[in-house]
Each structure stands twice: as C-alpha cells, then as structure tokens.
Short mmCIF file of N, CA and C in Angstrom, two decimals:
data_model
loop_
_atom_site.label_atom_id
_atom_site.label_comp_id
_atom_site.label_asym_id
_atom_site.label_seq_id
_atom_site.Cartn_x
_atom_site.Cartn_y
_atom_site.Cartn_z
N MET G 1 231.97 235.25 -85.41
CA MET G 1 232.66 235.28 -84.24
C MET G 1 232.52 233.97 -83.25
N SER G 2 231.22 233.79 -83.16
CA SER G 2 230.71 232.39 -82.34
C SER G 2 231.05 230.80 -82.30
N ASN G 3 231.35 230.74 -83.85
CA ASN G 3 232.13 229.54 -84.31
C ASN G 3 233.67 229.84 -84.59
N ALA G 4 234.04 230.64 -84.55
CA ALA G 4 235.37 230.71 -84.19
C ALA G 4 236.02 230.28 -82.34
N LEU G 5 235.31 230.56 -81.52
CA LEU G 5 235.61 230.85 -80.53
C LEU G 5 234.69 228.91 -80.05
N GLU G 6 233.48 228.56 -81.14
CA GLU G 6 232.96 227.01 -80.28
C GLU G 6 233.97 226.09 -80.67
N ASP G 7 234.83 226.48 -82.50
CA ASP G 7 235.76 225.88 -82.58
C ASP G 7 237.31 225.27 -81.42
N HIS G 8 237.36 226.23 -80.83
CA HIS G 8 238.30 225.81 -80.11
C HIS G 8 238.42 225.41 -78.88
N VAL G 9 239.20 224.01 -78.86
CA VAL G 9 239.12 223.47 -77.61
C VAL G 9 240.06 223.86 -76.55
N GLY G 10 239.29 224.29 -75.16
CA GLY G 10 240.06 224.91 -74.16
C GLY G 10 240.42 223.74 -73.20
N THR G 11 241.60 224.11 -72.57
CA THR G 11 242.35 223.62 -71.53
C THR G 11 241.80 223.98 -70.25
N VAL G 12 241.29 224.97 -69.82
CA VAL G 12 240.82 225.79 -68.53
C VAL G 12 239.75 224.61 -68.28
N ASN G 13 239.36 224.59 -66.84
CA ASN G 13 238.46 223.48 -66.02
C ASN G 13 237.85 224.06 -64.92
N ILE G 14 236.86 225.33 -65.11
CA ILE G 14 236.20 225.48 -63.74
C ILE G 14 234.75 224.45 -63.37
N GLY G 15 234.75 224.39 -62.40
CA GLY G 15 233.55 223.82 -62.18
C GLY G 15 232.94 222.91 -63.00
N GLY G 16 233.83 221.82 -63.58
CA GLY G 16 233.39 220.43 -64.37
C GLY G 16 233.41 221.07 -65.91
N ARG G 17 233.46 222.27 -65.94
CA ARG G 17 233.43 223.14 -67.35
C ARG G 17 234.60 223.55 -67.79
N THR G 18 234.47 223.06 -69.20
CA THR G 18 235.64 223.79 -69.89
C THR G 18 235.04 225.76 -70.60
N ILE G 19 236.39 226.16 -69.82
CA ILE G 19 235.84 227.88 -70.22
C ILE G 19 237.04 228.28 -70.94
N THR G 20 236.76 228.52 -72.36
CA THR G 20 237.32 229.04 -73.40
C THR G 20 237.32 230.71 -73.50
N ASN G 21 235.90 231.22 -72.83
CA ASN G 21 236.23 232.71 -73.67
C ASN G 21 234.82 233.51 -72.91
N LEU G 22 234.86 234.99 -72.35
CA LEU G 22 233.98 236.02 -71.91
C LEU G 22 233.39 236.37 -73.21
N ARG G 23 232.05 236.49 -73.42
CA ARG G 23 231.51 237.29 -74.64
C ARG G 23 230.80 238.47 -74.00
N PHE G 24 230.43 239.59 -74.34
CA PHE G 24 229.36 240.30 -74.32
C PHE G 24 229.46 241.54 -75.21
N ALA G 25 228.43 241.41 -75.85
CA ALA G 25 228.47 242.65 -77.47
C ALA G 25 229.90 242.59 -77.79
N ASP G 26 230.53 243.67 -78.18
CA ASP G 26 231.99 243.64 -79.09
C ASP G 26 232.90 243.47 -77.88
N ASP G 27 233.25 242.68 -76.91
CA ASP G 27 234.03 242.54 -75.93
C ASP G 27 234.59 241.39 -75.67
N ILE G 28 235.46 240.14 -76.23
CA ILE G 28 236.09 238.84 -76.22
C ILE G 28 237.07 238.68 -75.24
N ASP G 29 236.82 237.82 -74.04
CA ASP G 29 237.99 237.63 -73.35
C ASP G 29 238.19 235.65 -73.43
N GLY G 30 239.44 235.72 -74.37
CA GLY G 30 239.74 234.45 -74.45
C GLY G 30 240.50 233.97 -73.21
N ILE G 31 240.28 233.08 -72.84
CA ILE G 31 241.01 231.87 -71.66
C ILE G 31 241.31 230.63 -72.14
N ALA G 32 242.76 230.79 -72.21
CA ALA G 32 243.25 229.40 -72.33
C ALA G 32 244.45 229.09 -71.09
N GLY G 33 244.90 227.72 -71.04
CA GLY G 33 245.66 227.06 -70.32
C GLY G 33 247.29 227.33 -70.01
N GLU G 34 247.20 227.39 -71.51
CA GLU G 34 248.93 227.34 -72.22
C GLU G 34 249.01 228.47 -73.52
N GLU G 35 250.47 229.39 -73.46
CA GLU G 35 250.94 230.48 -74.22
C GLU G 35 250.58 229.60 -75.69
N ASN G 36 250.71 228.38 -76.16
CA ASN G 36 250.54 228.09 -77.22
C ASN G 36 248.61 228.11 -77.67
N GLU G 37 248.00 227.77 -76.73
CA GLU G 37 246.89 227.55 -76.79
C GLU G 37 245.86 228.80 -77.13
N LEU G 38 246.53 230.01 -76.37
CA LEU G 38 245.99 231.07 -76.31
C LEU G 38 246.52 231.71 -78.16
N SER G 39 247.85 231.45 -78.22
CA SER G 39 248.04 232.07 -79.65
C SER G 39 247.13 231.49 -80.46
N ARG G 40 246.59 230.01 -80.96
CA ARG G 40 246.00 229.59 -81.86
C ARG G 40 244.65 230.20 -81.52
N LEU G 41 244.06 230.78 -80.23
CA LEU G 41 242.48 231.25 -79.91
C LEU G 41 242.89 232.61 -80.85
N VAL G 42 243.87 233.41 -80.51
CA VAL G 42 243.93 234.62 -80.78
C VAL G 42 243.81 234.84 -82.89
N ASN G 43 244.87 233.56 -83.16
CA ASN G 43 244.62 233.58 -84.55
C ASN G 43 243.40 232.96 -85.49
N GLN G 44 242.46 232.72 -84.55
CA GLN G 44 241.14 231.86 -84.75
C GLN G 44 240.47 233.23 -84.96
N LEU G 45 240.30 233.66 -84.10
CA LEU G 45 239.59 235.42 -83.83
C LEU G 45 239.96 236.02 -84.67
N ASP G 46 241.36 236.14 -85.08
CA ASP G 46 241.95 237.24 -85.97
C ASP G 46 241.30 236.86 -87.74
N ARG G 47 241.21 235.40 -87.98
CA ARG G 47 241.09 234.54 -89.41
C ARG G 47 239.32 235.30 -89.67
N ALA G 48 238.28 234.66 -88.36
CA ALA G 48 236.73 234.91 -88.22
C ALA G 48 236.99 236.38 -88.48
N SER G 49 237.66 237.54 -87.83
CA SER G 49 237.64 238.64 -87.91
C SER G 49 237.88 238.92 -89.23
N THR G 50 238.43 239.32 -90.34
CA THR G 50 238.65 239.14 -91.46
C THR G 50 238.27 238.96 -92.70
N LYS G 51 237.41 237.67 -92.41
CA LYS G 51 236.08 237.25 -93.42
C LYS G 51 235.16 238.29 -93.03
N PHE G 52 234.88 239.03 -92.16
CA PHE G 52 233.78 239.99 -91.62
C PHE G 52 234.04 241.40 -91.91
N GLY G 53 235.59 241.72 -92.47
CA GLY G 53 235.88 243.00 -92.67
C GLY G 53 235.78 243.45 -91.29
N MET G 54 236.04 243.04 -90.66
CA MET G 54 236.90 243.57 -88.79
C MET G 54 237.84 243.09 -88.65
N GLU G 55 238.55 243.67 -87.93
CA GLU G 55 239.96 243.76 -87.61
C GLU G 55 240.31 244.29 -85.68
N ILE G 56 241.13 243.35 -85.24
CA ILE G 56 241.48 243.24 -83.83
C ILE G 56 242.31 244.24 -83.88
N SER G 57 242.26 245.03 -82.71
CA SER G 57 242.82 246.20 -82.33
C SER G 57 243.74 245.57 -81.70
N GLU G 58 245.18 245.91 -81.73
CA GLU G 58 246.33 245.69 -81.47
C GLU G 58 246.93 246.44 -80.06
N GLU G 59 246.00 247.77 -80.04
CA GLU G 59 246.18 249.06 -79.26
C GLU G 59 245.20 248.15 -78.16
N LYS G 60 243.76 247.45 -78.39
CA LYS G 60 242.95 247.32 -77.18
C LYS G 60 243.72 246.41 -76.69
N THR G 61 244.08 245.07 -77.32
CA THR G 61 244.28 243.36 -77.08
C THR G 61 245.38 243.65 -76.14
N LYS G 62 244.96 243.10 -74.86
CA LYS G 62 245.78 242.64 -73.57
C LYS G 62 246.20 241.09 -73.46
N LEU G 63 247.08 241.15 -73.13
CA LEU G 63 247.35 239.25 -72.11
C LEU G 63 247.53 239.79 -70.61
N MET G 64 246.95 238.88 -69.77
CA MET G 64 247.51 238.56 -68.39
C MET G 64 247.42 236.74 -68.61
N THR G 65 248.07 237.20 -67.68
CA THR G 65 248.52 235.94 -66.55
C THR G 65 248.33 235.57 -65.63
N ASN G 66 248.45 234.48 -64.57
CA ASN G 66 248.18 234.06 -63.19
C ASN G 66 249.35 233.73 -62.78
N GLU G 67 250.26 233.38 -63.67
CA GLU G 67 251.66 233.18 -62.56
C GLU G 67 252.33 234.51 -62.31
N HIS G 68 253.26 234.48 -61.37
CA HIS G 68 253.78 235.52 -60.53
C HIS G 68 255.03 235.49 -61.35
N GLY G 69 256.03 237.15 -61.63
CA GLY G 69 257.10 237.00 -62.04
C GLY G 69 256.90 237.45 -63.37
N SER G 70 258.06 237.54 -63.73
CA SER G 70 258.32 238.24 -65.33
C SER G 70 258.29 236.96 -66.68
N ILE G 71 257.14 237.35 -66.93
CA ILE G 71 256.84 236.35 -67.74
C ILE G 71 256.34 237.22 -69.55
N THR G 72 256.80 236.62 -70.25
CA THR G 72 257.19 237.40 -71.72
C THR G 72 256.37 236.51 -72.75
N THR G 73 255.57 236.53 -73.70
CA THR G 73 255.24 236.07 -74.56
C THR G 73 255.21 236.33 -75.59
N ASN G 74 255.14 235.61 -76.95
CA ASN G 74 255.19 235.92 -78.25
C ASN G 74 254.02 236.02 -79.38
N ILE G 75 252.53 236.29 -78.47
CA ILE G 75 251.58 236.29 -79.30
C ILE G 75 251.47 237.59 -80.05
N SER G 76 251.14 237.48 -81.03
CA SER G 76 250.82 239.20 -82.08
C SER G 76 249.67 238.62 -82.87
N VAL G 77 249.22 240.08 -82.52
CA VAL G 77 247.84 240.44 -84.02
C VAL G 77 248.84 241.23 -84.99
N HIS G 78 249.18 241.43 -86.22
CA HIS G 78 249.35 241.82 -87.48
C HIS G 78 250.70 242.39 -86.85
N GLY G 79 251.51 241.59 -86.78
CA GLY G 79 253.03 241.39 -86.44
C GLY G 79 253.15 242.31 -85.39
N GLN G 80 252.39 242.84 -84.47
CA GLN G 80 252.34 243.24 -83.39
C GLN G 80 252.44 242.81 -82.08
N ASN G 81 253.34 242.81 -81.02
CA ASN G 81 252.93 241.66 -79.81
C ASN G 81 252.61 242.22 -78.82
N LEU G 82 251.56 241.27 -78.45
CA LEU G 82 250.15 242.32 -77.43
C LEU G 82 250.98 242.51 -75.88
N GLN G 83 250.26 243.35 -75.42
CA GLN G 83 250.90 243.66 -74.22
C GLN G 83 250.62 243.04 -72.96
N MET G 84 250.98 242.82 -72.23
CA MET G 84 251.23 241.85 -71.13
C MET G 84 250.92 242.95 -69.94
N VAL G 85 249.19 242.67 -69.06
CA VAL G 85 248.73 243.85 -68.18
C VAL G 85 248.70 242.56 -66.68
N GLN G 86 248.25 243.56 -65.79
CA GLN G 86 248.47 242.76 -64.32
C GLN G 86 246.93 242.97 -64.30
N GLN G 87 245.92 243.64 -64.65
CA GLN G 87 245.03 243.50 -64.43
C GLN G 87 243.73 243.96 -65.53
N PHE G 88 242.53 243.77 -66.05
CA PHE G 88 242.07 244.40 -67.15
C PHE G 88 239.99 244.36 -66.26
N LYS G 89 239.75 245.38 -66.89
CA LYS G 89 238.20 245.54 -66.54
C LYS G 89 237.37 245.15 -67.80
N TYR G 90 236.86 244.46 -66.92
CA TYR G 90 235.67 243.19 -67.98
C TYR G 90 233.95 243.34 -67.55
N LEU G 91 233.33 244.07 -68.44
CA LEU G 91 231.95 244.97 -67.86
C LEU G 91 232.26 245.86 -66.61
N VAL G 92 231.73 245.42 -65.26
CA VAL G 92 232.03 246.33 -64.28
C VAL G 92 232.88 245.56 -62.82
N ALA G 93 233.44 244.60 -63.80
CA ALA G 93 234.50 243.87 -63.21
C ALA G 93 235.95 243.79 -63.09
N ILE G 94 236.61 243.99 -62.26
CA ILE G 94 237.74 244.00 -62.22
C ILE G 94 238.96 242.61 -62.14
N ILE G 95 239.64 242.14 -63.51
CA ILE G 95 240.06 240.99 -63.47
C ILE G 95 241.43 240.98 -63.40
N SER G 96 242.06 240.53 -62.35
CA SER G 96 243.22 240.92 -61.70
C SER G 96 244.24 239.27 -61.78
N ASP G 97 245.54 239.58 -61.88
CA ASP G 97 246.54 238.68 -61.98
C ASP G 97 246.82 237.87 -60.45
N GLN G 98 246.35 239.47 -59.36
CA GLN G 98 246.36 238.75 -57.78
C GLN G 98 245.06 238.20 -57.37
N GLY G 99 243.94 237.72 -58.11
CA GLY G 99 242.75 236.97 -57.83
C GLY G 99 242.03 238.29 -57.66
N SER G 100 241.02 238.40 -56.54
CA SER G 100 239.67 239.15 -56.39
C SER G 100 240.11 239.80 -55.43
N LYS G 101 241.23 240.31 -55.02
CA LYS G 101 241.27 241.35 -54.02
C LYS G 101 240.99 243.33 -54.88
N PRO G 102 241.83 243.12 -55.62
CA PRO G 102 241.49 244.48 -56.80
C PRO G 102 240.24 244.36 -56.76
N GLU G 103 239.04 243.54 -57.01
CA GLU G 103 237.99 243.72 -56.96
C GLU G 103 236.99 244.02 -55.80
N VAL G 104 237.33 243.67 -54.29
CA VAL G 104 236.87 243.53 -53.34
C VAL G 104 237.13 245.21 -53.13
N LEU G 105 238.37 245.65 -53.07
CA LEU G 105 238.95 246.82 -53.20
C LEU G 105 238.04 247.85 -53.85
N ALA G 106 237.56 247.59 -54.74
CA ALA G 106 236.65 248.73 -55.94
C ALA G 106 235.37 248.78 -55.39
N ARG G 107 234.87 247.72 -55.43
CA ARG G 107 233.56 247.50 -54.75
C ARG G 107 233.36 248.25 -53.48
N ALA G 108 234.35 248.25 -52.46
CA ALA G 108 234.37 248.99 -51.28
C ALA G 108 234.63 250.24 -51.37
N ALA G 109 235.28 250.96 -52.65
CA ALA G 109 235.35 252.47 -52.73
C ALA G 109 234.34 252.90 -52.97
N GLN G 110 233.32 251.80 -54.38
CA GLN G 110 231.90 252.48 -54.98
C GLN G 110 231.35 252.69 -54.17
N THR G 111 231.00 251.61 -53.03
CA THR G 111 230.30 251.78 -51.66
C THR G 111 230.04 252.91 -51.28
N LEU G 112 231.24 253.23 -50.77
CA LEU G 112 231.45 254.12 -49.44
C LEU G 112 231.37 255.64 -50.46
N THR G 113 231.38 255.65 -51.75
CA THR G 113 231.37 257.17 -52.50
C THR G 113 229.80 257.27 -52.80
N ALA G 114 228.96 256.00 -52.69
CA ALA G 114 227.65 256.13 -53.03
C ALA G 114 227.25 256.10 -51.99
N LEU G 115 227.59 255.75 -50.43
CA LEU G 115 227.05 256.06 -48.74
C LEU G 115 227.52 257.72 -48.71
N SER G 116 228.33 258.75 -49.06
CA SER G 116 229.30 259.89 -48.93
C SER G 116 228.05 260.67 -49.99
N ASN G 117 227.20 260.39 -50.89
CA ASN G 117 226.56 261.28 -51.59
C ASN G 117 225.13 261.56 -50.85
#
C-alpha cells in the first residue's frame, strides 16, 4: 500500500509539503486537490489492494470536499459510486467540511463529561 501511495503525485500543499494521505494501521485517507486526482488515487489503492488479496470496502469508503454547495462526483470502487459526507472521524479527530468547529465542540463535550464524572 505504501508503494501505491508513494507513487501518487499530489497537489495539496500544507506548510511547504505536499500531502497526499493520512495513514494509521488499516485506515487510509486520500487527500487530493481535484476530483480526477482523487479518482486516480482510489484506483491506485484498489489495484494495490487486489494484488495482495484485499478489497476496498465501498460501504466504508467515503468522500468529502471542502467546497460548499451541492457537489457530485463520479468516483467509484467496484462499480459503486462512493458516498459524499460532510464529516468523518479519523482516529480521535473529527474532520469536517466546516473546518475545526465540530472538532472543538466535540472535545469540549468530552471534557465536560469527564469533569462531571
């Protein structure tokens, strides 16, 4: 999987570094600047998975954009279009199309719960 991700040339630049993915254990989050770039990344991961007898779950694989409004994509795995979401949880952080506001609210709620017990 590392080879499939390392071969991907990304366009998202943060702090002078090109970011193409977040990885931990069996969680992989692809990051792309454009739909066709993300589609290529998904296809690369699918081919690499197949080589090792693994399969990308189209039920668990989601898409998110930071563009506001109604966005549609045609990115698919095994002929199934992937679902667009407004947020997802990665490890203990909530990644949202609204920026960090949901994450701040979630952490504040966790702190209040911990202090109440």
